[in-house]
Amino acid sequence: MPSFATILRSTAMVFAPAAVVLVFGVGPPAVRAADISTDDGLTLRLDDATGTIQAILVDGQTLPRLEDVPRGLSYQEIKPIERHEPNALAHLDFDEGTEGWIKNAATVRRTDGGADGSPSYVRLGENQRYGQGVRLEQRVPVRPGGVCEISWSARVPSSSATYILYLRLFDETGQDVTEQITAPRGWDYSLWSRTHYQYAIEVEKANAWERLSRDYMVPKGVAYLQVALCLWRGDYVDADSLQIAEVGRGGWLDKKSPTGPLTAEVDGKTCYQRLSLREENLDLTLKYLPGPNHIRVEAEVRDTHDPPRDRVLQVRYTLPIGAEGWQWDDDIRTSRKIEGSNVYQNSFACVGHAVSLYPFSSIHDGRVGVALGVPMDWPRIERRQYSLESGYQTSFDLGISPLTKKIGPGKATFAFVIYKTDANWGFRSAAARYYDIFPSFFVKRAQREGCWLFPVYPSEIPHPEDFGFTFWEGYSNKPDERACARRHGIYIFPYTEPWGLRQPLPSMEGRGDVPTYEEVLATLQAWGDDCSSDAKWADGSRRETAQAVLNSLPKDADGRSPFSISIYNNSTHWWRTNPDPDLPKPNRADVCRKGKIEPRLPNADGVYLDSVTVWLGTYENYRKQHIACADLPLTFGVNGRPCLLGVMSQYDFIAWIADRLHSQGKLVHTNIFPTAYRFYAHLGDVLGSEVGSWGGRRQLDQVESDAICSLRRTYAYQKPTANLLQEGDFRTPRPPLTRQQVEQYLNHQTFYGFYPGISTAGGEDKPGYHGWKRYFRSPEQFERDRDLFQKYIPVIRRINKAGWEPVTYAKTSDDSVMVERFGAWSEGDLHFTLRNRMEEEERCVVVVQLAALGAGREDPARAVVREIVSDSAIAARPDESNGSISFQIELAPAGTAVISVSGEEKQW
């Protein structure tokens, strides 16, 4: 292929916008560069010979450049862990009183006999909340790259009791550096305790001592560890003989920033950088695709050994922007000033990997803004961050394996986009432009909107239209029930949950009588081999279902499958299954399709997917047959080996079922929890999840944090979000919600434009799942509150019909008052929601930039402002000099107001 410069010269440099053009750099005359530009003023200037970034320009302005960071592509390969004989670093057996450890009030030293015949042990957190336990007083010296095994003898009174392990980190000077160090694979970072931690650590059998251990790979910059062991959930846990030992070495190899010449397609719109790294047996290809409002980069990484080998890499792309003093945006509500040695990211832990919470991020300085994002239909383990030491980066954790038959042996791919934003609106502008770049992710397919109904049939509720029901999580074989739903405009969504299956355990009588993994697996295998039984399981034959589960069980590095016990009224074992429809049949997706979906779909409007979570996909899968069927690239596990993560297998199923349903004009209703939006939100048509305290500490004026609600709103864009309140508790009866508390919930959801469904609201008479009191089976509850739904649901429907928009063009004089926009001035449906964060009444001034919303010069003077919940007029003051209006409003404590702004008085 001819060089970049040759092609561009031969075509006389005649190119349209959103193309690649040749320019002379600012250095010596011989230096040439490729400008990859968008129509809207973003330019990425690459060195023609090396492919490195020479400059980034926004509207012709060259952005400040960091000099000592990679400028474009770089990568690191990880060295697999090599285990060696344990080197003991610390030991604590609790036999010598309290010397060497620090306890809290809920930790008691017991002397009635510990593990392995020891006289003493400690009981952690008896009759207390989680997080109660013991801390090793000693700061244990460690080596970066060393693998430390933290082990202890454990005993629990029941299967519900679990441990949490905390680590605090110190550098050579003794300074606490935990907050500055990214948690290694297999560990999370806690914003509350400011530690690295693992939680929900289980013991296999109750009332028996068992040795537990967890590995921790010491990050660079860490010289000492301090360990704490605590109760996570349950009545209490026991611990004895806490030990720390180095058992192996591993870690990242040196960073590499490969360079190579650029080549271009003859159309001048596509630019390639192909790097063949012979010594590393690695090929890297970058493909630059400029569009009208973004630059898309698609990349392929391929191992060139013959045959390919297992390898793991973190591949990064760095924009070397010197952004000191700029703002890093966390979400639509929060931004932080970039300064010092801080690392700025908004991420969550996923099986030991840090994953960005949103598919895009942005930085800005008030004049220019730049965003990095990823296409959600190319899901990867990916993170974006900024620091003055490393620049603006996106990084991808990739595993390469000869077993990936479907995507190609020894191959992995990824993609990202670069685009400019309106610096005045930061993350909100980044969101709006992301919607423009990827409109297919935000198609609004639901023709009707309203509340989520569960578990009551529509016919059970007089005049169900008063409560705004639209999405029924349920199905009935009775035509009359389905007809009732149709008469009231309610969509029908039969239930399915393919990420796992509950295996009944009839021999288990209580929490302390938990069978072993081996015993449960043996039962499953026996069912799969039983050709004579006509027993049923999960809407199919027990034999076929068991075979499907066996074919779909992921395997960890030790060959075990995820194992947990779930207890409602009866006791069941919960198998987490890989729902990839391409696995050998019968598989979990196949029996789900045949048993749950296809029989009901002709009389339904789509499918309800329960428990769309990251948690159910937090397993490392090394099963060869599963890796061969994967549609998405691998990542790597705690041990440094390539593996398939469960979150990606869940994606395979949701994408498969969404494609099938959408082709038939049907919908996907998801019970989707916050971090799962990152992988699956674009595949759902009805978003939202169960919310509330499940009988815990009730905060009906803030059912979820603003950060979570903002996440839901941002991902949904104008798709309906319907939540389902769970404020009861089937284990411990709770008092019923008051009318005031129900209105607090409806009022809170209104601000975000969410539909406020209710499943439980307390008032149980006795424990037990089947006795769990349901709000819409309790006339004394729902009839009391009927008028509240009649008050709020029409308002929520009205603003959702207008449609949420991320850029508000409105400001409040008080930061304690939040504002969101629905609709547009040009469409005549402009609305704003306002919410008081405080627990006392707030008065503030709201300024609306009508000119920025497309209003004419004379429009501010004729603007009419009303609060529509109370249906009251608000006096507005126009400012013709800048095309804005302002008005004053008083907001009740934790209260929401809904404002309409129009050019004339209307009857709605």
PDB file of N, CA, C and O in Angstrom, residues 444 449-450 713 716-721 749-750 752-755 793-804 822-823 829 831:
ATOM      1  N   LYS A 444     -36.254   4.762  20.941  1.00  0.00           N
ATOM      2  CA  LYS A 444     -37.383   4.621  21.862  1.00  0.00           C
ATOM      3  C   LYS A 444     -38.467   3.799  21.165  1.00  0.00           C
ATOM      4  O   LYS A 444     -39.167   4.290  20.280  1.00  0.00           O
ATOM      5  N   GLU A 449     -46.094   4.500  27.989  1.00  0.00           N
ATOM      6  CA  GLU A 449     -45.215   4.571  29.147  1.00  0.00           C
ATOM      7  C   GLU A 449     -46.044   4.594  30.426  1.00  0.00           C
ATOM      8  O   GLU A 449     -47.190   5.041  30.423  1.00  0.00           O
ATOM      9  N   GLY A 450     -45.426   4.125  31.501  1.00  0.00           N
ATOM     10  CA  GLY A 450     -46.093   4.168  32.783  1.00  0.00           C
ATOM     11  C   GLY A 450     -45.380   3.310  33.800  1.00  0.00           C
ATOM     12  O   GLY A 450     -44.173   3.073  33.682  1.00  0.00           O
ATOM     13  N   ARG A 713     -30.849   8.043  34.344  1.00  0.00           N
ATOM     14  CA  ARG A 713     -31.405   9.000  33.401  1.00  0.00           C
ATOM     15  C   ARG A 713     -30.493   9.176  32.180  1.00  0.00           C
ATOM     16  O   ARG A 713     -30.962   9.246  31.041  1.00  0.00           O
ATOM     17  N   ALA A 716     -30.640   5.998  29.912  1.00  0.00           N
ATOM     18  CA  ALA A 716     -31.940   5.796  29.276  1.00  0.00           C
ATOM     19  C   ALA A 716     -32.183   6.815  28.179  1.00  0.00           C
ATOM     20  O   ALA A 716     -32.846   6.520  27.186  1.00  0.00           O
ATOM     21  N   TYR A 717     -31.655   8.031  28.353  1.00  0.00           N
ATOM     22  CA  TYR A 717     -31.982   9.174  27.507  1.00  0.00           C
ATOM     23  C   TYR A 717     -33.504   9.307  27.500  1.00  0.00           C
ATOM     24  O   TYR A 717     -34.087   9.620  28.533  1.00  0.00           O
ATOM     25  N   GLN A 718     -34.187   9.055  26.390  1.00  0.00           N
ATOM     26  CA  GLN A 718     -35.632   9.243  26.378  1.00  0.00           C
ATOM     27  C   GLN A 718     -36.408   7.933  26.431  1.00  0.00           C
ATOM     28  O   GLN A 718     -37.641   7.933  26.301  1.00  0.00           O
ATOM     29  N   LYS A 719     -35.724   6.820  26.654  1.00  0.00           N
ATOM     30  CA  LYS A 719     -36.434   5.571  26.909  1.00  0.00           C
ATOM     31  C   LYS A 719     -37.091   5.636  28.286  1.00  0.00           C
ATOM     32  O   LYS A 719     -36.593   6.308  29.190  1.00  0.00           O
ATOM     33  N   PRO A 720     -38.192   4.914  28.481  1.00  0.00           N
ATOM     34  CA  PRO A 720     -38.843   4.961  29.798  1.00  0.00           C
ATOM     35  C   PRO A 720     -38.015   4.259  30.868  1.00  0.00           C
ATOM     36  O   PRO A 720     -37.457   3.183  30.651  1.00  0.00           O
ATOM     37  N   THR A 721     -37.960   4.882  32.033  1.00  0.00           N
ATOM     38  CA  THR A 721     -37.374   4.276  33.225  1.00  0.00           C
ATOM     39  C   THR A 721     -38.502   4.049  34.226  1.00  0.00           C
ATOM     40  O   THR A 721     -39.159   4.995  34.648  1.00  0.00           O
ATOM     41  N   GLN A 749     -39.206  10.492  42.443  1.00  0.00           N
ATOM     42  CA  GLN A 749     -39.086   9.922  41.103  1.00  0.00           C
ATOM     43  C   GLN A 749     -39.494  10.914  40.024  1.00  0.00           C
ATOM     44  O   GLN A 749     -38.967  10.883  38.906  1.00  0.00           O
ATOM     45  N   THR A 750     -40.408  11.809  40.368  1.00  0.00           N
ATOM     46  CA  THR A 750     -40.868  12.792  39.394  1.00  0.00           C
ATOM     47  C   THR A 750     -39.734  13.673  38.906  1.00  0.00           C
ATOM     48  O   THR A 750     -39.673  14.036  37.719  1.00  0.00           O
ATOM     49  N   TYR A 752     -36.721  13.055  38.209  1.00  0.00           N
ATOM     50  CA  TYR A 752     -35.923  12.411  37.160  1.00  0.00           C
ATOM     51  C   TYR A 752     -36.785  11.915  35.997  1.00  0.00           C
ATOM     52  O   TYR A 752     -36.253  11.420  35.008  1.00  0.00           O
ATOM     53  N   GLY A 753     -38.101  12.034  36.126  1.00  0.00           N
ATOM     54  CA  GLY A 753     -38.976  11.520  35.090  1.00  0.00           C
ATOM     55  C   GLY A 753     -39.105  10.013  35.133  1.00  0.00           C
ATOM     56  O   GLY A 753     -39.379   9.379  34.115  1.00  0.00           O
ATOM     57  N   PHE A 754     -38.937   9.400  36.311  1.00  0.00           N
ATOM     58  CA  PHE A 754     -39.050   7.956  36.469  1.00  0.00           C
ATOM     59  C   PHE A 754     -40.483   7.589  36.865  1.00  0.00           C
ATOM     60  O   PHE A 754     -41.129   8.317  37.638  1.00  0.00           O
ATOM     61  N   TYR A 755     -40.932   6.439  36.397  1.00  0.00           N
ATOM     62  CA  TYR A 755     -42.252   5.945  36.767  1.00  0.00           C
ATOM     63  C   TYR A 755     -42.155   5.140  38.055  1.00  0.00           C
ATOM     64  O   TYR A 755     -41.407   4.157  38.124  1.00  0.00           O
ATOM     65  N   ILE A 793     -48.686  10.783  38.211  1.00  0.00           N
ATOM     66  CA  ILE A 793     -48.438  10.027  36.987  1.00  0.00           C
ATOM     67  C   ILE A 793     -48.699  10.861  35.736  1.00  0.00           C
ATOM     68  O   ILE A 793     -47.892  10.841  34.791  1.00  0.00           O
ATOM     69  N   PRO A 794     -49.792  11.636  35.646  1.00  0.00           N
ATOM     70  CA  PRO A 794     -49.962  12.470  34.443  1.00  0.00           C
ATOM     71  C   PRO A 794     -48.816  13.462  34.235  1.00  0.00           C
ATOM     72  O   PRO A 794     -48.438  13.746  33.089  1.00  0.00           O
ATOM     73  N   VAL A 795     -48.282  13.979  35.325  1.00  0.00           N
ATOM     74  CA  VAL A 795     -47.161  14.921  35.207  1.00  0.00           C
ATOM     75  C   VAL A 795     -45.930  14.203  34.670  1.00  0.00           C
ATOM     76  O   VAL A 795     -45.233  14.705  33.770  1.00  0.00           O
ATOM     77  N   ILE A 796     -45.642  13.012  35.196  1.00  0.00           N
ATOM     78  CA  ILE A 796     -44.471  12.259  34.738  1.00  0.00           C
ATOM     79  C   ILE A 796     -44.631  11.874  33.270  1.00  0.00           C
ATOM     80  O   ILE A 796     -43.676  11.946  32.487  1.00  0.00           O
ATOM     81  N   ARG A 797     -45.836  11.492  32.874  1.00  0.00           N
ATOM     82  CA  ARG A 797     -46.065  11.159  31.464  1.00  0.00           C
ATOM     83  C   ARG A 797     -45.893  12.393  30.580  1.00  0.00           C
ATOM     84  O   ARG A 797     -45.358  12.300  29.468  1.00  0.00           O
ATOM     85  N   ARG A 798     -46.345  13.507  31.079  1.00  0.00           N
ATOM     86  CA  ARG A 798     -46.251  14.743  30.281  1.00  0.00           C
ATOM     87  C   ARG A 798     -44.793  15.118  30.007  1.00  0.00           C
ATOM     88  O   ARG A 798     -44.432  15.420  28.864  1.00  0.00           O
ATOM     89  N   ILE A 799     -43.948  15.081  31.027  1.00  0.00           N
ATOM     90  CA  ILE A 799     -42.564  15.486  30.795  1.00  0.00           C
ATOM     91  C   ILE A 799     -41.816  14.424  29.982  1.00  0.00           C
ATOM     92  O   ILE A 799     -40.923  14.762  29.189  1.00  0.00           O
ATOM     93  N   ASN A 800     -42.172  13.162  30.124  1.00  0.00           N
ATOM     94  CA  ASN A 800     -41.509  12.140  29.315  1.00  0.00           C
ATOM     95  C   ASN A 800     -41.945  12.206  27.857  1.00  0.00           C
ATOM     96  O   ASN A 800     -41.164  11.872  26.964  1.00  0.00           O
ATOM     97  N   LYS A 801     -43.173  12.598  27.614  1.00  0.00           N
ATOM     98  CA  LYS A 801     -43.590  12.817  26.226  1.00  0.00           C
ATOM     99  C   LYS A 801     -42.760  13.927  25.596  1.00  0.00           C
ATOM    100  O   LYS A 801     -42.373  13.853  24.420  1.00  0.00           O
ATOM    101  N   ALA A 802     -42.445  14.949  26.380  1.00  0.00           N
ATOM    102  CA  ALA A 802     -41.566  16.014  25.886  1.00  0.00           C
ATOM    103  C   ALA A 802     -40.154  15.485  25.665  1.00  0.00           C
ATOM    104  O   ALA A 802     -39.490  15.837  24.690  1.00  0.00           O
ATOM    105  N   GLY A 803     -39.684  14.625  26.564  1.00  0.00           N
ATOM    106  CA  GLY A 803     -38.374  13.986  26.384  1.00  0.00           C
ATOM    107  C   GLY A 803     -37.262  14.687  27.138  1.00  0.00           C
ATOM    108  O   GLY A 803     -37.037  15.891  26.983  1.00  0.00           O
ATOM    109  N   TRP A 804     -36.549  13.899  27.977  1.00  0.00           N
ATOM    110  CA  TRP A 804     -35.418  14.450  28.737  1.00  0.00           C
ATOM    111  C   TRP A 804     -34.282  14.834  27.803  1.00  0.00           C
ATOM    112  O   TRP A 804     -33.984  14.137  26.822  1.00  0.00           O
ATOM    113  N   PHE A 822     -36.781  18.870  30.210  1.00  0.00           N
ATOM    114  CA  PHE A 822     -37.545  17.977  29.354  1.00  0.00           C
ATOM    115  C   PHE A 822     -38.166  18.834  28.251  1.00  0.00           C
ATOM    116  O   PHE A 822     -38.780  19.859  28.523  1.00  0.00           O
ATOM    117  N   GLY A 823     -38.038  18.409  27.003  1.00  0.00           N
ATOM    118  CA  GLY A 823     -38.661  19.110  25.896  1.00  0.00           C
ATOM    119  C   GLY A 823     -37.849  20.264  25.363  1.00  0.00           C
ATOM    120  O   GLY A 823     -36.696  20.485  25.752  1.00  0.00           O
ATOM    121  N   ASP A 829     -43.013  22.421  24.155  1.00  0.00           N
ATOM    122  CA  ASP A 829     -43.221  21.525  25.300  1.00  0.00           C
ATOM    123  C   ASP A 829     -42.070  21.609  26.295  1.00  0.00           C
ATOM    124  O   ASP A 829     -41.686  20.615  26.906  1.00  0.00           O
ATOM    125  N   HIS A 831     -40.079  22.008  29.551  1.00  0.00           N
ATOM    126  CA  HIS A 831     -40.322  21.817  30.972  1.00  0.00           C
ATOM    127  C   HIS A 831     -39.004  21.718  31.720  1.00  0.00           C
ATOM    128  O   HIS A 831     -37.985  21.283  31.158  1.00  0.00           O
TER     129      HIS A 831
END
